[in-house]
PDB file of C-alpha atoms in Angstrom:
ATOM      1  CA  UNK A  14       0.000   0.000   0.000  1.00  0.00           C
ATOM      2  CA  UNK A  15       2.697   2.700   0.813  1.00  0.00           C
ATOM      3  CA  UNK A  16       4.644   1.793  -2.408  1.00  0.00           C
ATOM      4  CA  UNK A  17       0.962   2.199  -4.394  1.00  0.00           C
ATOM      5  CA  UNK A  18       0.782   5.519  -2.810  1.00  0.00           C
ATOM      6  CA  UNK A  19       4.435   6.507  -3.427  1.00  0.00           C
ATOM      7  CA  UNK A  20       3.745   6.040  -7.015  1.00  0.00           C
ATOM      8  CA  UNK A  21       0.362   8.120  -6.884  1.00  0.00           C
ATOM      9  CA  UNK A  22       2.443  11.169  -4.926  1.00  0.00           C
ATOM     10  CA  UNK A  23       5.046  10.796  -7.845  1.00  0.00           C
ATOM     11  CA  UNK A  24       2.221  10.752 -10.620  1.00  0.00           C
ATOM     12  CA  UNK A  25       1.313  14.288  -9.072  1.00  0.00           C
ATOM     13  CA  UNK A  26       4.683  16.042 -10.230  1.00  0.00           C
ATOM     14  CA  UNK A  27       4.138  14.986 -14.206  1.00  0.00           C
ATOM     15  CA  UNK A  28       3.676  17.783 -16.575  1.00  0.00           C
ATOM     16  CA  UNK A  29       1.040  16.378 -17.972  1.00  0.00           C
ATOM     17  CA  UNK A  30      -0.780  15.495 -14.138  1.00  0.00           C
ATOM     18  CA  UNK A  31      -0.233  19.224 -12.957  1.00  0.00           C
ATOM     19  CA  UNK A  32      -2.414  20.618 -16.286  1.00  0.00           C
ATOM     20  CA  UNK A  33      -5.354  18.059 -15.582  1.00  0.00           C
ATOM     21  CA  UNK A  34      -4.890  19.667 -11.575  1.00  0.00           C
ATOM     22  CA  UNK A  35      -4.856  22.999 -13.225  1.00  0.00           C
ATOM     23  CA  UNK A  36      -7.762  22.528 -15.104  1.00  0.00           C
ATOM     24  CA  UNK A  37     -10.350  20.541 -12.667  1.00  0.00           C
ATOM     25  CA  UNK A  38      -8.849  23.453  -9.645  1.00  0.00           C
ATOM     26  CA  UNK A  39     -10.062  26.211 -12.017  1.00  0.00           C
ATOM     27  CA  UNK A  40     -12.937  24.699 -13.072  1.00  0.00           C
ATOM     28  CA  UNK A  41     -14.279  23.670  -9.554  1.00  0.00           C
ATOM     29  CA  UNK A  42     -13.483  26.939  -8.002  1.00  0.00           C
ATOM     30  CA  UNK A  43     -15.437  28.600 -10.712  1.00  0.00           C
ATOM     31  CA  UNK A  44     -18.511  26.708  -9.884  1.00  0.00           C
ATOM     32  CA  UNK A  45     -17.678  27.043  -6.361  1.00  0.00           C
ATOM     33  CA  UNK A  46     -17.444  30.905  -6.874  1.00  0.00           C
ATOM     34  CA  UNK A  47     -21.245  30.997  -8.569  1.00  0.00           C
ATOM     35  CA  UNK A  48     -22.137  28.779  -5.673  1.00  0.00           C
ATOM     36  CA  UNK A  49     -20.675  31.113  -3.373  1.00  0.00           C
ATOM     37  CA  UNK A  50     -22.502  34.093  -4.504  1.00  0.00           C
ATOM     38  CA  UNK A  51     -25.813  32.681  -4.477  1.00  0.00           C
ATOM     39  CA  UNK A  52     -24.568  31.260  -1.070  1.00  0.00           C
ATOM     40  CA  UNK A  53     -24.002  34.828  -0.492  1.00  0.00           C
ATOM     41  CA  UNK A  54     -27.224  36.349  -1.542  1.00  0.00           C
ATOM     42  CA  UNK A  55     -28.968  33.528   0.569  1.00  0.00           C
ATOM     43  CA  UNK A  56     -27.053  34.471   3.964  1.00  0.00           C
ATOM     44  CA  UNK A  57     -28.206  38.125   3.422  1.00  0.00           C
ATOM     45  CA  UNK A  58     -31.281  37.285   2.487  1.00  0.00           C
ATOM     46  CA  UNK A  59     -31.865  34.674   5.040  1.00  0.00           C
ATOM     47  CA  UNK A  60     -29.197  34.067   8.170  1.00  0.00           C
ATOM     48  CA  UNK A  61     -28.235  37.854   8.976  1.00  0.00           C
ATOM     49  CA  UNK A  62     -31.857  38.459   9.204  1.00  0.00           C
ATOM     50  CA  UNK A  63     -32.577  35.749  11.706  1.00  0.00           C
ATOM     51  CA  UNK A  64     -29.090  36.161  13.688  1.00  0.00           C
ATOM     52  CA  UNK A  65     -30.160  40.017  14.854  1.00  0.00           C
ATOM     53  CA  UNK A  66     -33.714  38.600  15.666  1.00  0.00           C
ATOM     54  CA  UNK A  67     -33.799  37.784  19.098  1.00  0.00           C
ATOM     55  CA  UNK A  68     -36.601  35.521  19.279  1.00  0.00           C
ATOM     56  CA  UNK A  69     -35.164  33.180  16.053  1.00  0.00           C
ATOM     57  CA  UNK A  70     -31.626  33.900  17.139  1.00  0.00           C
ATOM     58  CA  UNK A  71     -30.584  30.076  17.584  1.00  0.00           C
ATOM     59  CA  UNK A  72     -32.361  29.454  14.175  1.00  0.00           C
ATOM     60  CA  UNK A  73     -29.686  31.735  12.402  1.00  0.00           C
ATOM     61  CA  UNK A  74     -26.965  30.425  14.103  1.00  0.00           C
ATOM     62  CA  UNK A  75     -28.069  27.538  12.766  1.00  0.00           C
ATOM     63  CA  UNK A  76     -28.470  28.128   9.318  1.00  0.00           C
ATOM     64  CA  UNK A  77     -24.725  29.693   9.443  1.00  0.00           C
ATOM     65  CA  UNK A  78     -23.173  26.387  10.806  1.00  0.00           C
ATOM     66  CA  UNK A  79     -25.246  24.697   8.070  1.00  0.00           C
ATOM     67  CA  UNK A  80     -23.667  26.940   5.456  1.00  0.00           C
ATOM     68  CA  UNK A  81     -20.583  26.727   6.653  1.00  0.00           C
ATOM     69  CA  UNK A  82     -20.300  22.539   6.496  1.00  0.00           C
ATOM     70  CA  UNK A  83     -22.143  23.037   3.147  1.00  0.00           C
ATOM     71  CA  UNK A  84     -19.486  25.002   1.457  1.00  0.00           C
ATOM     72  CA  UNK A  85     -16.820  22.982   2.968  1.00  0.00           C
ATOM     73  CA  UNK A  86     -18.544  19.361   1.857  1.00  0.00           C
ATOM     74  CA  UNK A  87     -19.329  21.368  -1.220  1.00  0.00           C
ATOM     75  CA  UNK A  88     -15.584  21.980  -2.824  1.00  0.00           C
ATOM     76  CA  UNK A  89     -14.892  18.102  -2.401  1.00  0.00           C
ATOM     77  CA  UNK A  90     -18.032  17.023  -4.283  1.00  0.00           C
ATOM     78  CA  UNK A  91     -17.756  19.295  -7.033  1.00  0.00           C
ATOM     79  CA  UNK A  92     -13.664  18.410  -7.277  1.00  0.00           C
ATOM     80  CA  UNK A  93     -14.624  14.464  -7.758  1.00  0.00           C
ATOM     81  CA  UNK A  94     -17.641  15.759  -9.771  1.00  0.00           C
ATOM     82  CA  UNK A  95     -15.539  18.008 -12.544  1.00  0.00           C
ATOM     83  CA  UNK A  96     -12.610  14.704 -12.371  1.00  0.00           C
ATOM     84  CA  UNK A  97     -15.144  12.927 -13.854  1.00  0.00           C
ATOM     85  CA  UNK A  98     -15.075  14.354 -16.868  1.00  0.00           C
ATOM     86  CA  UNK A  99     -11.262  13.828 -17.553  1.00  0.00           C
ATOM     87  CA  UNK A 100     -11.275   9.992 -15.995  1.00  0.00           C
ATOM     88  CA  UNK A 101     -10.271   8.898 -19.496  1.00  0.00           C
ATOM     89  CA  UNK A 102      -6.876  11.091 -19.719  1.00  0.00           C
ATOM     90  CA  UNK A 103      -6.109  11.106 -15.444  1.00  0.00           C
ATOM     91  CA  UNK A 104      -6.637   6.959 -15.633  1.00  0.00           C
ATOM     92  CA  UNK A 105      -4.745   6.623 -19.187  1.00  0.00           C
ATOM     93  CA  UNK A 106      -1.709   8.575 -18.324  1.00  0.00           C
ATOM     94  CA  UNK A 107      -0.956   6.722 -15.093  1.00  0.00           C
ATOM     95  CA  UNK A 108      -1.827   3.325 -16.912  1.00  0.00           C
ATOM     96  CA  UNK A 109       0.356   4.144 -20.404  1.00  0.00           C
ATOM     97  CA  UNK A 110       3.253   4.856 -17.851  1.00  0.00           C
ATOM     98  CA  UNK A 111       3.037   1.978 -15.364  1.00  0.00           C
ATOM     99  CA  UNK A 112       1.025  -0.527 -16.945  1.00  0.00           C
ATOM    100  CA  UNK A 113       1.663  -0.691 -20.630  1.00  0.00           C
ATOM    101  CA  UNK A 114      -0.622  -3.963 -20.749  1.00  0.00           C
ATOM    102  CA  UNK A 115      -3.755  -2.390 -19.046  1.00  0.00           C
ATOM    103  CA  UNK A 116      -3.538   0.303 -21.290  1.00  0.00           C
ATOM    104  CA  UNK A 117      -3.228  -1.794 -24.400  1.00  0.00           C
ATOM    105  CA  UNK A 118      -6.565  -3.643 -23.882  1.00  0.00           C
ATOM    106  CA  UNK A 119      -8.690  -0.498 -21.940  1.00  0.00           C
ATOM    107  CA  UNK A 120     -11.405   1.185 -23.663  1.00  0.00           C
ATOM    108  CA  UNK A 121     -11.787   4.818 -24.238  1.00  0.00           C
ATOM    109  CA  UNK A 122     -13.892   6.794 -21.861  1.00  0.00           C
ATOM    110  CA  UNK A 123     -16.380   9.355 -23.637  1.00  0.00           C
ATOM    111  CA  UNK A 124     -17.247  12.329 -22.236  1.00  0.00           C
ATOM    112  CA  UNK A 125     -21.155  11.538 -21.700  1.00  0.00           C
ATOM    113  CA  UNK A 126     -19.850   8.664 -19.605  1.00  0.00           C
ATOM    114  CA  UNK A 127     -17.340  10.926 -17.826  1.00  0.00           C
ATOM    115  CA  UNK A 128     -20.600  13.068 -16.957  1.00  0.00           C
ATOM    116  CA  UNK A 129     -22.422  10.538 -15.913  1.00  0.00           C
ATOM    117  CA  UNK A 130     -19.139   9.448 -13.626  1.00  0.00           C
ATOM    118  CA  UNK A 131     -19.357  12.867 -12.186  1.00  0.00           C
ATOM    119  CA  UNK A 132     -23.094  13.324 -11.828  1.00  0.00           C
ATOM    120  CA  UNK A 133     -23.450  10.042 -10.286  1.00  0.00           C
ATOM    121  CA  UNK A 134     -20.829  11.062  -7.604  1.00  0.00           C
ATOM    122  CA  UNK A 135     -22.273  14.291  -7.119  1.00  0.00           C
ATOM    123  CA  UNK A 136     -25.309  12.923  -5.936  1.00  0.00           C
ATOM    124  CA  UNK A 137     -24.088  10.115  -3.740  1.00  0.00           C
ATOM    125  CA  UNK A 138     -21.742  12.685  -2.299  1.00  0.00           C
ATOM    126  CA  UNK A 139     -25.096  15.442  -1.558  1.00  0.00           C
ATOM    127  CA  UNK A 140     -26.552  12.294  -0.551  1.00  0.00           C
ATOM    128  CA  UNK A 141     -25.137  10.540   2.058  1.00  0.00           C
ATOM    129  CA  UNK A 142     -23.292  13.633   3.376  1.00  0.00           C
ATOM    130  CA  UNK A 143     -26.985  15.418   3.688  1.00  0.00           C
ATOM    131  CA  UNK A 144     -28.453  12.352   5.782  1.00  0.00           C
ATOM    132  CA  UNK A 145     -25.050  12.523   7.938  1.00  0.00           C
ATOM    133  CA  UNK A 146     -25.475  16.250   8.242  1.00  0.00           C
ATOM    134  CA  UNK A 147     -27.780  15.946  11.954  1.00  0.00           C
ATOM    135  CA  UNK A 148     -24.718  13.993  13.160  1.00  0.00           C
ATOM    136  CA  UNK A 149     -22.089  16.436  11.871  1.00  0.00           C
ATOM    137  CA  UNK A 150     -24.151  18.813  14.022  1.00  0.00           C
ATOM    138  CA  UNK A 151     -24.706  16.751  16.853  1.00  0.00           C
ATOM    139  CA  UNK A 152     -20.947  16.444  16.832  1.00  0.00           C
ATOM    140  CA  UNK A 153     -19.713  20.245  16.745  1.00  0.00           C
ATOM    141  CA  UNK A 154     -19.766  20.127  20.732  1.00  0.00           C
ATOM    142  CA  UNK A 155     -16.968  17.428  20.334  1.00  0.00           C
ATOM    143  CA  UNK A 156     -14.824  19.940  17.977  1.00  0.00           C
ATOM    144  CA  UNK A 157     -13.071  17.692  15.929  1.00  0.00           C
ATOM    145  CA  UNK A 158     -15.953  14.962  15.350  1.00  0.00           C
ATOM    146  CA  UNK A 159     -17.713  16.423  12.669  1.00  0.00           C
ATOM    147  CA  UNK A 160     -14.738  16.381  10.771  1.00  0.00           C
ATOM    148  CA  UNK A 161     -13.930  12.843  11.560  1.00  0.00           C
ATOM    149  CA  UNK A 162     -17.275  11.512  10.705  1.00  0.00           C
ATOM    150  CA  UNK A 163     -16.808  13.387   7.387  1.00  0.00           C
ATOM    151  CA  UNK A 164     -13.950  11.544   7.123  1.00  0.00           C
ATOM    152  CA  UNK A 165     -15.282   8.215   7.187  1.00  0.00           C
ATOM    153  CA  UNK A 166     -18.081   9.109   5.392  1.00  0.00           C
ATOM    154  CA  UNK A 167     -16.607  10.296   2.125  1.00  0.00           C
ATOM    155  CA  UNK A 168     -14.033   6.881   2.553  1.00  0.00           C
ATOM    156  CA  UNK A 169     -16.603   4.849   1.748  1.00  0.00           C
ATOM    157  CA  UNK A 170     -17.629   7.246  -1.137  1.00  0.00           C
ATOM    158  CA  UNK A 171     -14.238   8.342  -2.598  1.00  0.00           C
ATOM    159  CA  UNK A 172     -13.009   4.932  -2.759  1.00  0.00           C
ATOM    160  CA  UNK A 173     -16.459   4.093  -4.629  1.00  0.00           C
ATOM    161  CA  UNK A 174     -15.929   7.328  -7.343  1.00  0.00           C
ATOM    162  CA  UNK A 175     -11.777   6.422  -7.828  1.00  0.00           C
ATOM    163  CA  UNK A 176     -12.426   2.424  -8.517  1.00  0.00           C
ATOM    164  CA  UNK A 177     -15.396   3.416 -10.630  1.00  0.00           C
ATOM    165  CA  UNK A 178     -13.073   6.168 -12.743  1.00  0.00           C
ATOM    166  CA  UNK A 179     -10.449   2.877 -13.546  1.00  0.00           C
ATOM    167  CA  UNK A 180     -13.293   0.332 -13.847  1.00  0.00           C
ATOM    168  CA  UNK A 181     -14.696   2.664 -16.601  1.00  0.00           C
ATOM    169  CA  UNK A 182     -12.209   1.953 -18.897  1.00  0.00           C
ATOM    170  CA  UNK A 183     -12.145  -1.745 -18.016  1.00  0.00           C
ATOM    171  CA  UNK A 184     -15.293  -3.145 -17.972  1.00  0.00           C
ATOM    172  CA  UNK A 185     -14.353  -7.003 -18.040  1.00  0.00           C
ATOM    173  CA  UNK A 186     -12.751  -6.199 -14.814  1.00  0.00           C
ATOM    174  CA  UNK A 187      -9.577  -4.617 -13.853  1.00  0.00           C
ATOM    175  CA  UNK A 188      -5.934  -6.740 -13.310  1.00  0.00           C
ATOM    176  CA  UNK A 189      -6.464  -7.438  -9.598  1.00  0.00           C
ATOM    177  CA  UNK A 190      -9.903  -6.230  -7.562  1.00  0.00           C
ATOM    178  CA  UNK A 191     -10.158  -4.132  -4.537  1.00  0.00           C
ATOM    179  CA  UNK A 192      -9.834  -6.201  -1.128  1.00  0.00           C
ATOM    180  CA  UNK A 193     -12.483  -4.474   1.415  1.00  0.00           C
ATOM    181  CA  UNK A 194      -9.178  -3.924   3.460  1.00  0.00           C
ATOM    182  CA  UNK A 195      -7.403  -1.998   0.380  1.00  0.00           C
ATOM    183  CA  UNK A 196     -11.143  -0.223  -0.544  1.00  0.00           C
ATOM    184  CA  UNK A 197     -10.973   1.475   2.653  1.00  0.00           C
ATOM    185  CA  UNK A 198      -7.150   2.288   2.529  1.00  0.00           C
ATOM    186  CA  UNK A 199      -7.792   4.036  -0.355  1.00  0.00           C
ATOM    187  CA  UNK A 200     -10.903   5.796   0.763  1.00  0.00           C
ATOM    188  CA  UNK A 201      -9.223   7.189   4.245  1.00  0.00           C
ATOM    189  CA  UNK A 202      -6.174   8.367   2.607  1.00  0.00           C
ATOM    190  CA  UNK A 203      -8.067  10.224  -0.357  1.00  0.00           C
ATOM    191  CA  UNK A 204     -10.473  11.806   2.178  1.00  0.00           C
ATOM    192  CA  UNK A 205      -7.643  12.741   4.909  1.00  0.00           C
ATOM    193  CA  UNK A 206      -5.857  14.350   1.932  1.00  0.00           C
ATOM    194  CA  UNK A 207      -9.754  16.558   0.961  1.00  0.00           C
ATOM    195  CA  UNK A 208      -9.413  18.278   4.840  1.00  0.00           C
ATOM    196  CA  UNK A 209      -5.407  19.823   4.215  1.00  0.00           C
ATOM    197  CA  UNK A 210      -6.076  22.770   2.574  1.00  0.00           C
ATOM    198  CA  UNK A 211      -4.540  23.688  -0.648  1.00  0.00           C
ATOM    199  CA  UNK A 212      -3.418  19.643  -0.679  1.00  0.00           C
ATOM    200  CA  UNK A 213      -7.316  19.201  -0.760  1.00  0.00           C
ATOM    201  CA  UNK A 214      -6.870  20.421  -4.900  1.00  0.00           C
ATOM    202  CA  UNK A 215      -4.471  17.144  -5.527  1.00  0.00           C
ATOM    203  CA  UNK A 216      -6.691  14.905  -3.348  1.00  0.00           C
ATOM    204  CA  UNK A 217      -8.920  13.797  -7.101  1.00  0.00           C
ATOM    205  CA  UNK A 218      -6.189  13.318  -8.885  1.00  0.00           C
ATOM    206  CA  UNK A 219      -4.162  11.528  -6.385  1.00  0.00           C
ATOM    207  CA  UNK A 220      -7.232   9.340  -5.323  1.00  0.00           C
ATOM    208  CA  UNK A 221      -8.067   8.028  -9.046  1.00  0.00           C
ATOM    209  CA  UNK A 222      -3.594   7.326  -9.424  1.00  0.00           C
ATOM    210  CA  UNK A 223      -3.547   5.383  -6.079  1.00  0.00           C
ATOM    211  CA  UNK A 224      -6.833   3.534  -7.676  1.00  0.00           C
ATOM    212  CA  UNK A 225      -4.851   2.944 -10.771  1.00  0.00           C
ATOM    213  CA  UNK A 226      -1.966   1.034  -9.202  1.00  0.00           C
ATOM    214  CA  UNK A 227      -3.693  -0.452  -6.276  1.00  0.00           C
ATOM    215  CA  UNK A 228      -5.927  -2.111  -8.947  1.00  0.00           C
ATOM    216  CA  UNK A 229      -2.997  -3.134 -11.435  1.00  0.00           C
ATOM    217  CA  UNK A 230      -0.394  -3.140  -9.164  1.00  0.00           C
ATOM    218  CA  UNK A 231       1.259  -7.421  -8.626  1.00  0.00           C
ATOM    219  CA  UNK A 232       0.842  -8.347  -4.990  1.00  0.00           C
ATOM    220  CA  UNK A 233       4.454  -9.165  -5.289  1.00  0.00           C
ATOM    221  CA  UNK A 234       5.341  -5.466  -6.710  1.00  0.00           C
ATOM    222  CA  UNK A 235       3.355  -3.893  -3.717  1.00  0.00           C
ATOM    223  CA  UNK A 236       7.054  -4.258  -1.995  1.00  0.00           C
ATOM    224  CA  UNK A 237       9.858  -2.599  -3.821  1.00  0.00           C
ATOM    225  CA  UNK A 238      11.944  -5.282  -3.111  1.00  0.00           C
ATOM    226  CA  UNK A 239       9.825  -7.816  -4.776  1.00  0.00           C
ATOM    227  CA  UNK A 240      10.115  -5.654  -7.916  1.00  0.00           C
ATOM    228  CA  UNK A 241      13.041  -6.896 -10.746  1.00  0.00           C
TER     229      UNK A 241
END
């Protein structure tokens, strides 16, 4: 596992890696930023309002913790989201490199069924992160709980979206499946990497890359020492 994710860190200083970062950073923050002003508009509209009313006081206070875990569970949705429509070229570039063979007999991703990648993660991630949402709040007295439930939570959902990005382009199965035990390996240290800020932008990238070679990867070649 820590040679799989040696190789995924590595994959993150290629040329060709940084420009897909570049371009799912910019255009995830651009959504984010139209998000942000209608976010905006709402907390005028709505939270100030009921913050300097006395009597629905707790109710504003409410709706500004709400809006606060909302844009932060926001940024990693749309991230995974906008990586779904360049699974083909993130996938391809760390297969061409490492696994000559798996790229050889892969099939090319379109971008309808990038979108659909995306769109399907975008509304697990809303989901399951909106039915956790009572226990993120229940949790703020704890400090760091919400943000370890989050955690856990989008585990199980990142290591769902980056095994779905590689399985895309193999559909007769890829070279070796996922183990529950690597599944969630992959999942905790994708989502650890979402709550680092400014590391959060490589977190999509790196997640699908670790995917890549923990699905291709020899059980033997998991070990350097195993490798010729």
């Amino acid at each position: 596992m820590l040679y799989a994710m040696t190789l995924a860190f590595r994959q993150l200083g290629h040329p060709a890696t940084l420009r897909l970062v570049l371009w799912v950073a910019l255009i995830t923050l651009l959504i984010f930023a139209v998000l942000g002003l209608l976010g905006g508009w709402a907390a005028q509209r709505w939270i100030l309002p009921a913050l300097t009313d006395n009597a629905g006081g707790w109710v504003g206070a409410l709706l500004l913790i709400l809006y606060v875990l909302a844009a932060f569970f926001l940024f990693r949705s749309l991230a995974v989201a906008v990586m779904g429509l360049f699974t083909d070229g993130i996938v391809a570039s760390v297969e061409e490199e490492h696994y000559p063979e798996a790229a050889a007999r892969a099939r090319h991703v379109s971008f309808a069924m990038g979108l659909r990648l995306g769109l399907a993660s975008l509304g697990r991630a809303i989901g399951w992160n909106l039915l956790a949402l009572p226990f993120y709040i229940a949790l703020i007295i704890t400090g760091i709980g919400p943000f370890v439930l989050m955690w856990l939570v989008n585990a199980v959902l990142l290591a769902r979206d980056c095994e779905a990005m590689v399985a895309a382009r193999h559909p007769t199965g890829p070279s070796r499946p996922l183990d529950s035990r690597r599944r969630w390996l992959l999942g905790l240290s994708t989502s650890a990497l979402f709550l680092i800020p400014v590391a959060n932008i490589f977190a999509p990238l790196f997640g699908a890359a670790l995917a890549v070679h923990l699905l291709h990867l020899p059980p033997r070649a998991a070990h350097p020492e195993h490798r010729s």
